[in-house]
Each structure stands twice: as C-alpha cells, then as structure tokens.
Amino acid sequence: MQRFHQQQRQHLAREQAGPGVARALALTEGDAVIHWRRLRRADGVPMCIEDAYLNEVLLPGFLQSGMPTSLYDSLESRGLRPTWAEDSVNADKATSEESSLLEVDPMSAVLRHSRRAVSGEKVVEVSRSVYRADRYTLWVQLGQDG
C-alpha cells in the first residue's frame, strides 16, 4: 500500500488488485483498480483515513478527470451510484501510522469500517476506513419505504 504523509491529504492512483480487493470487487488478482486514499477532516481535525478501491474498467477516464470532491457524486455522474452496500464496523487500536495521521496517542481506540457497495449488479466500491473513536458515533436509521 502506498503511504502518504500528513501534509498530503489525498492519493489517487492506478494499482493492481491484491487478493482481498480483487475478491471483493469480483475481479481477478492483478486486475487494474483505482485506489483513492484520503485523510478526511472535520473543522480541521483529522477524523478518518479512508482507502477506497474502484474497478477501473467501470470508470474510464476517472484518473484523468482530476481529484473528485465526492466519490458518490462522481459515481452518480457515471450512472453508478450505489443502490445498496454491506458494511462492517469493529473496534481496534490504531497503528503507529494511523495514530500519527489521526493525531491521536499511539494505540488509541479506533473504529474500523469496511464497505462493499453495489450499483445494480456491479460492485463499484470497496473501502476500508479508520475513524477516531473519540470523535465519531455510528448512527444507523432503519425503516421501510411506505
């Protein structure tokens, strides 16, 4: 995985899918994927490190169109906004790199969030995020459409 420094808040690159990403995106290991790594902030405070992986075949020209401000808006403009997703969240301790980027004490509590997002029949995004546990609350709304 390519690392980025504190000052570099985003990294967008073409990479080869490793076994886990390939399986989650329904690709073959080594296929081209887009990796978008972001350090997300709220009121200037680091909140989350997010690694999103996208199937490059579904997104021709994505890397050439510049750094998007919203992944889901960019997917929507291509007719690929996710229609459903699978998420998992678990508690853990921050690694030394995560502690540094999130500006928390080493081994601080973090929330790890994984997502697999689908548009129609196509898996369009797989992401792994690490949130500061002291600044994040998981809120889930459940209901039925009327």
mmCIF file with all atom_site columns, C-alpha atoms in Angstrom, residues 8-134:
data_model
loop_
_atom_site.group_PDB
_atom_site.id
_atom_site.type_symbol
_atom_site.label_atom_id
_atom_site.label_alt_id
_atom_site.label_comp_id
_atom_site.label_asym_id
_atom_site.label_entity_id
_atom_site.label_seq_id
_atom_site.pdbx_PDB_ins_code
_atom_site.Cartn_x
_atom_site.Cartn_y
_atom_site.Cartn_z
_atom_site.occupancy
_atom_site.B_iso_or_equiv
_atom_site.pdbx_formal_charge
_atom_site.auth_seq_id
_atom_site.auth_comp_id
_atom_site.auth_asym_id
_atom_site.auth_atom_id
_atom_site.pdbx_PDB_model_num
ATOM 1   C CA . GLN A 1 8   ? -0.584  15.116  1.581   1.00 0.00 ? 8   GLN A CA 1
ATOM 2   C CA . ARG A 1 9   ? -4.254  14.542  2.312   1.00 0.00 ? 9   ARG A CA 1
ATOM 3   C CA . GLN A 1 10  ? -5.169  12.523  -0.786  1.00 0.00 ? 10  GLN A CA 1
ATOM 4   C CA . HIS A 1 11  ? -3.610  9.960   -3.034  1.00 0.00 ? 11  HIS A CA 1
ATOM 5   C CA . LEU A 1 12  ? -5.271  8.753   -6.245  1.00 0.00 ? 12  LEU A CA 1
ATOM 6   C CA . ALA A 1 13  ? -3.560  6.085   -8.344  1.00 0.00 ? 13  ALA A CA 1
ATOM 7   C CA . ARG A 1 14  ? -3.977  3.061   -10.581 1.00 0.00 ? 14  ARG A CA 1
ATOM 8   C CA . GLU A 1 15  ? -2.844  -0.145  -8.865  1.00 0.00 ? 15  GLU A CA 1
ATOM 9   C CA . GLN A 1 16  ? -3.093  -3.890  -9.254  1.00 0.00 ? 16  GLN A CA 1
ATOM 10  C CA . ALA A 1 17  ? -5.759  -5.563  -7.144  1.00 0.00 ? 17  ALA A CA 1
ATOM 11  C CA . GLY A 1 18  ? -4.454  -7.669  -4.294  1.00 0.00 ? 18  GLY A CA 1
ATOM 12  C CA . PRO A 1 19  ? -6.304  -10.862 -3.375  1.00 0.00 ? 19  PRO A CA 1
ATOM 13  C CA . GLY A 1 20  ? -8.767  -9.290  -0.901  1.00 0.00 ? 20  GLY A CA 1
ATOM 14  C CA . VAL A 1 21  ? -9.664  -6.296  -3.072  1.00 0.00 ? 21  VAL A CA 1
ATOM 15  C CA . ALA A 1 22  ? -9.952  -8.494  -6.173  1.00 0.00 ? 22  ALA A CA 1
ATOM 16  C CA . ARG A 1 23  ? -12.322 -10.899 -4.392  1.00 0.00 ? 23  ARG A CA 1
ATOM 17  C CA . ALA A 1 24  ? -14.458 -8.052  -3.005  1.00 0.00 ? 24  ALA A CA 1
ATOM 18  C CA . LEU A 1 25  ? -14.706 -6.294  -6.391  1.00 0.00 ? 25  LEU A CA 1
ATOM 19  C CA . ALA A 1 26  ? -15.326 -9.614  -8.229  1.00 0.00 ? 26  ALA A CA 1
ATOM 20  C CA . LEU A 1 27  ? -12.081 -9.205  -10.214 1.00 0.00 ? 27  LEU A CA 1
ATOM 21  C CA . THR A 1 28  ? -9.004  -11.311 -10.812 1.00 0.00 ? 28  THR A CA 1
ATOM 22  C CA . GLU A 1 29  ? -5.962  -10.637 -8.665  1.00 0.00 ? 29  GLU A CA 1
ATOM 23  C CA . GLY A 1 30  ? -3.695  -8.230  -10.562 1.00 0.00 ? 30  GLY A CA 1
ATOM 24  C CA . ASP A 1 31  ? -6.542  -6.503  -12.451 1.00 0.00 ? 31  ASP A CA 1
ATOM 25  C CA . ALA A 1 32  ? -6.389  -2.713  -12.552 1.00 0.00 ? 32  ALA A CA 1
ATOM 26  C CA . VAL A 1 33  ? -8.135  -0.844  -9.746  1.00 0.00 ? 33  VAL A CA 1
ATOM 27  C CA . ILE A 1 34  ? -8.281  2.781   -8.738  1.00 0.00 ? 34  ILE A CA 1
ATOM 28  C CA . HIS A 1 35  ? -7.086  3.399   -5.189  1.00 0.00 ? 35  HIS A CA 1
ATOM 29  C CA . TRP A 1 36  ? -8.224  6.665   -3.592  1.00 0.00 ? 36  TRP A CA 1
ATOM 30  C CA . ARG A 1 37  ? -6.720  7.267   -0.168  1.00 0.00 ? 37  ARG A CA 1
ATOM 31  C CA . ARG A 1 38  ? -7.937  10.265  1.816   1.00 0.00 ? 38  ARG A CA 1
ATOM 32  C CA . LEU A 1 39  ? -7.352  11.809  5.191   1.00 0.00 ? 39  LEU A CA 1
ATOM 33  C CA . ARG A 1 40  ? -10.761 13.245  5.983   1.00 0.00 ? 40  ARG A CA 1
ATOM 34  C CA . ARG A 1 41  ? -11.157 16.166  8.384   1.00 0.00 ? 41  ARG A CA 1
ATOM 35  C CA . ALA A 1 42  ? -13.974 17.951  10.206  1.00 0.00 ? 42  ALA A CA 1
ATOM 36  C CA . ASP A 1 43  ? -13.368 21.514  11.394  1.00 0.00 ? 43  ASP A CA 1
ATOM 37  C CA . GLY A 1 44  ? -9.690  20.991  10.572  1.00 0.00 ? 44  GLY A CA 1
ATOM 38  C CA . VAL A 1 45  ? -9.360  17.953  12.859  1.00 0.00 ? 45  VAL A CA 1
ATOM 39  C CA . PRO A 1 46  ? -8.430  14.573  11.322  1.00 0.00 ? 46  PRO A CA 1
ATOM 40  C CA . MET A 1 47  ? -11.416 12.218  11.598  1.00 0.00 ? 47  MET A CA 1
ATOM 41  C CA . CYS A 1 48  ? -10.800 9.332   9.237   1.00 0.00 ? 48  CYS A CA 1
ATOM 42  C CA . ILE A 1 49  ? -8.340  7.621   6.949   1.00 0.00 ? 49  ILE A CA 1
ATOM 43  C CA . GLU A 1 50  ? -10.224 6.151   4.014   1.00 0.00 ? 50  GLU A CA 1
ATOM 44  C CA . ASP A 1 51  ? -8.953  3.714   1.391   1.00 0.00 ? 51  ASP A CA 1
ATOM 45  C CA . ALA A 1 52  ? -11.452 3.246   -1.449  1.00 0.00 ? 52  ALA A CA 1
ATOM 46  C CA . TYR A 1 53  ? -10.875 0.786   -4.272  1.00 0.00 ? 53  TYR A CA 1
ATOM 47  C CA . LEU A 1 54  ? -12.804 1.027   -7.541  1.00 0.00 ? 54  LEU A CA 1
ATOM 48  C CA . ASN A 1 55  ? -12.993 -1.198  -10.613 1.00 0.00 ? 55  ASN A CA 1
ATOM 49  C CA . GLU A 1 56  ? -11.067 0.783   -13.247 1.00 0.00 ? 56  GLU A CA 1
ATOM 50  C CA . VAL A 1 57  ? -12.941 -0.898  -16.128 1.00 0.00 ? 57  VAL A CA 1
ATOM 51  C CA . LEU A 1 58  ? -16.217 0.641   -14.918 1.00 0.00 ? 58  LEU A CA 1
ATOM 52  C CA . LEU A 1 59  ? -14.676 4.132   -14.648 1.00 0.00 ? 59  LEU A CA 1
ATOM 53  C CA . PRO A 1 60  ? -12.801 5.009   -17.842 1.00 0.00 ? 60  PRO A CA 1
ATOM 54  C CA . GLY A 1 61  ? -11.079 8.397   -17.561 1.00 0.00 ? 61  GLY A CA 1
ATOM 55  C CA . PHE A 1 62  ? -11.599 8.626   -13.795 1.00 0.00 ? 62  PHE A CA 1
ATOM 56  C CA . LEU A 1 63  ? -7.915  9.244   -13.093 1.00 0.00 ? 63  LEU A CA 1
ATOM 57  C CA . GLN A 1 64  ? -7.651  11.860  -15.839 1.00 0.00 ? 64  GLN A CA 1
ATOM 58  C CA . SER A 1 65  ? -10.673 13.867  -14.658 1.00 0.00 ? 65  SER A CA 1
ATOM 59  C CA . GLY A 1 66  ? -8.897  15.276  -11.587 1.00 0.00 ? 66  GLY A CA 1
ATOM 60  C CA . MET A 1 67  ? -9.431  14.706  -7.893  1.00 0.00 ? 67  MET A CA 1
ATOM 61  C CA . PRO A 1 68  ? -13.175 14.384  -7.204  1.00 0.00 ? 68  PRO A CA 1
ATOM 62  C CA . THR A 1 69  ? -14.674 16.111  -4.198  1.00 0.00 ? 69  THR A CA 1
ATOM 63  C CA . SER A 1 70  ? -17.247 13.352  -3.640  1.00 0.00 ? 70  SER A CA 1
ATOM 64  C CA . LEU A 1 71  ? -16.827 9.731   -4.644  1.00 0.00 ? 71  LEU A CA 1
ATOM 65  C CA . TYR A 1 72  ? -20.557 9.018   -4.709  1.00 0.00 ? 72  TYR A CA 1
ATOM 66  C CA . ASP A 1 73  ? -21.320 12.156  -6.764  1.00 0.00 ? 73  ASP A CA 1
ATOM 67  C CA . SER A 1 74  ? -18.660 11.074  -9.234  1.00 0.00 ? 74  SER A CA 1
ATOM 68  C CA . LEU A 1 75  ? -20.152 7.569   -9.404  1.00 0.00 ? 75  LEU A CA 1
ATOM 69  C CA . GLU A 1 76  ? -23.640 9.046   -9.830  1.00 0.00 ? 76  GLU A CA 1
ATOM 70  C CA . SER A 1 77  ? -22.493 11.178  -12.776 1.00 0.00 ? 77  SER A CA 1
ATOM 71  C CA . ARG A 1 78  ? -21.496 7.903   -14.474 1.00 0.00 ? 78  ARG A CA 1
ATOM 72  C CA . GLY A 1 79  ? -24.774 6.138   -13.622 1.00 0.00 ? 79  GLY A CA 1
ATOM 73  C CA . LEU A 1 80  ? -23.062 4.032   -10.955 1.00 0.00 ? 80  LEU A CA 1
ATOM 74  C CA . ARG A 1 81  ? -24.301 5.473   -7.660  1.00 0.00 ? 81  ARG A CA 1
ATOM 75  C CA . PRO A 1 82  ? -24.529 2.557   -5.198  1.00 0.00 ? 82  PRO A CA 1
ATOM 76  C CA . THR A 1 83  ? -28.016 1.178   -4.693  1.00 0.00 ? 83  THR A CA 1
ATOM 77  C CA . TRP A 1 84  ? -27.028 -0.923  -1.662  1.00 0.00 ? 84  TRP A CA 1
ATOM 78  C CA . ALA A 1 85  ? -23.981 -1.681  0.451   1.00 0.00 ? 85  ALA A CA 1
ATOM 79  C CA . GLU A 1 86  ? -22.675 -4.118  3.027   1.00 0.00 ? 86  GLU A CA 1
ATOM 80  C CA . ASP A 1 87  ? -20.876 -2.539  5.975   1.00 0.00 ? 87  ASP A CA 1
ATOM 81  C CA . SER A 1 88  ? -18.994 -3.911  8.937   1.00 0.00 ? 88  SER A CA 1
ATOM 82  C CA . VAL A 1 89  ? -17.657 -1.961  11.902  1.00 0.00 ? 89  VAL A CA 1
ATOM 83  C CA . ASN A 1 90  ? -15.310 -3.145  14.625  1.00 0.00 ? 90  ASN A CA 1
ATOM 84  C CA . ALA A 1 91  ? -13.252 -1.585  17.401  1.00 0.00 ? 91  ALA A CA 1
ATOM 85  C CA . ASP A 1 92  ? -9.473  -1.791  17.357  1.00 0.00 ? 92  ASP A CA 1
ATOM 86  C CA . LYS A 1 93  ? -6.283  0.035   18.344  1.00 0.00 ? 93  LYS A CA 1
ATOM 87  C CA . ALA A 1 94  ? -4.593  2.481   15.965  1.00 0.00 ? 94  ALA A CA 1
ATOM 88  C CA . THR A 1 95  ? -1.328  1.505   14.291  1.00 0.00 ? 95  THR A CA 1
ATOM 89  C CA . SER A 1 96  ? 1.591   3.919   14.609  1.00 0.00 ? 96  SER A CA 1
ATOM 90  C CA . GLU A 1 97  ? 0.912   5.358   11.123  1.00 0.00 ? 97  GLU A CA 1
ATOM 91  C CA . GLU A 1 98  ? -2.810  5.765   11.891  1.00 0.00 ? 98  GLU A CA 1
ATOM 92  C CA . SER A 1 99  ? -2.045  7.422   15.241  1.00 0.00 ? 99  SER A CA 1
ATOM 93  C CA . SER A 1 100 ? 0.212   9.916   13.504  1.00 0.00 ? 100 SER A CA 1
ATOM 94  C CA . LEU A 1 101 ? -2.249  10.735  10.712  1.00 0.00 ? 101 LEU A CA 1
ATOM 95  C CA . LEU A 1 102 ? -5.257  10.957  13.022  1.00 0.00 ? 102 LEU A CA 1
ATOM 96  C CA . GLU A 1 103 ? -3.290  12.963  15.604  1.00 0.00 ? 103 GLU A CA 1
ATOM 97  C CA . VAL A 1 104 ? -4.129  10.634  18.486  1.00 0.00 ? 104 VAL A CA 1
ATOM 98  C CA . ASP A 1 105 ? -1.991  8.891   21.074  1.00 0.00 ? 105 ASP A CA 1
ATOM 99  C CA . PRO A 1 106 ? -0.368  5.626   19.951  1.00 0.00 ? 106 PRO A CA 1
ATOM 100 C CA . MET A 1 107 ? -2.630  2.614   20.410  1.00 0.00 ? 107 MET A CA 1
ATOM 101 C CA . SER A 1 108 ? -5.730  4.826   20.800  1.00 0.00 ? 108 SER A CA 1
ATOM 102 C CA . ALA A 1 109 ? -9.117  3.250   20.173  1.00 0.00 ? 109 ALA A CA 1
ATOM 103 C CA . VAL A 1 110 ? -10.353 3.467   16.577  1.00 0.00 ? 110 VAL A CA 1
ATOM 104 C CA . LEU A 1 111 ? -13.357 2.202   14.660  1.00 0.00 ? 111 LEU A CA 1
ATOM 105 C CA . ARG A 1 112 ? -12.615 0.195   11.524  1.00 0.00 ? 112 ARG A CA 1
ATOM 106 C CA . HIS A 1 113 ? -15.325 0.382   8.871   1.00 0.00 ? 113 HIS A CA 1
ATOM 107 C CA . SER A 1 114 ? -15.402 -1.795  5.758   1.00 0.00 ? 114 SER A CA 1
ATOM 108 C CA . ARG A 1 115 ? -17.864 -1.328  2.901   1.00 0.00 ? 115 ARG A CA 1
ATOM 109 C CA . ARG A 1 116 ? -18.739 -3.161  -0.293  1.00 0.00 ? 116 ARG A CA 1
ATOM 110 C CA . ALA A 1 117 ? -21.049 -1.009  -2.443  1.00 0.00 ? 117 ALA A CA 1
ATOM 111 C CA . VAL A 1 118 ? -23.083 -2.241  -5.395  1.00 0.00 ? 118 VAL A CA 1
ATOM 112 C CA . SER A 1 119 ? -24.864 -0.426  -8.203  1.00 0.00 ? 119 SER A CA 1
ATOM 113 C CA . GLY A 1 120 ? -27.392 -2.728  -9.829  1.00 0.00 ? 120 GLY A CA 1
ATOM 114 C CA . GLU A 1 121 ? -25.402 -5.944  -10.302 1.00 0.00 ? 121 GLU A CA 1
ATOM 115 C CA . LYS A 1 122 ? -21.954 -4.315  -10.304 1.00 0.00 ? 122 LYS A CA 1
ATOM 116 C CA . VAL A 1 123 ? -19.661 -3.975  -7.308  1.00 0.00 ? 123 VAL A CA 1
ATOM 117 C CA . VAL A 1 124 ? -18.435 -0.392  -7.690  1.00 0.00 ? 124 VAL A CA 1
ATOM 118 C CA . GLU A 1 125 ? -16.567 0.292   -4.463  1.00 0.00 ? 125 GLU A CA 1
ATOM 119 C CA . VAL A 1 126 ? -14.760 -1.497  -1.697  1.00 0.00 ? 126 VAL A CA 1
ATOM 120 C CA . SER A 1 127 ? -13.464 0.678   1.102   1.00 0.00 ? 127 SER A CA 1
ATOM 121 C CA . ARG A 1 128 ? -11.717 0.427   4.427   1.00 0.00 ? 128 ARG A CA 1
ATOM 122 C CA . SER A 1 129 ? -11.829 3.379   6.793   1.00 0.00 ? 129 SER A CA 1
ATOM 123 C CA . VAL A 1 130 ? -10.295 4.047   10.186  1.00 0.00 ? 130 VAL A CA 1
ATOM 124 C CA . TYR A 1 131 ? -12.140 6.563   12.400  1.00 0.00 ? 131 TYR A CA 1
ATOM 125 C CA . ARG A 1 132 ? -11.051 8.251   15.598  1.00 0.00 ? 132 ARG A CA 1
ATOM 126 C CA . ALA A 1 133 ? -13.253 6.667   18.248  1.00 0.00 ? 133 ALA A CA 1
ATOM 127 C CA . ASP A 1 134 ? -13.220 9.863   20.329  1.00 0.00 ? 134 ASP A CA 1
#
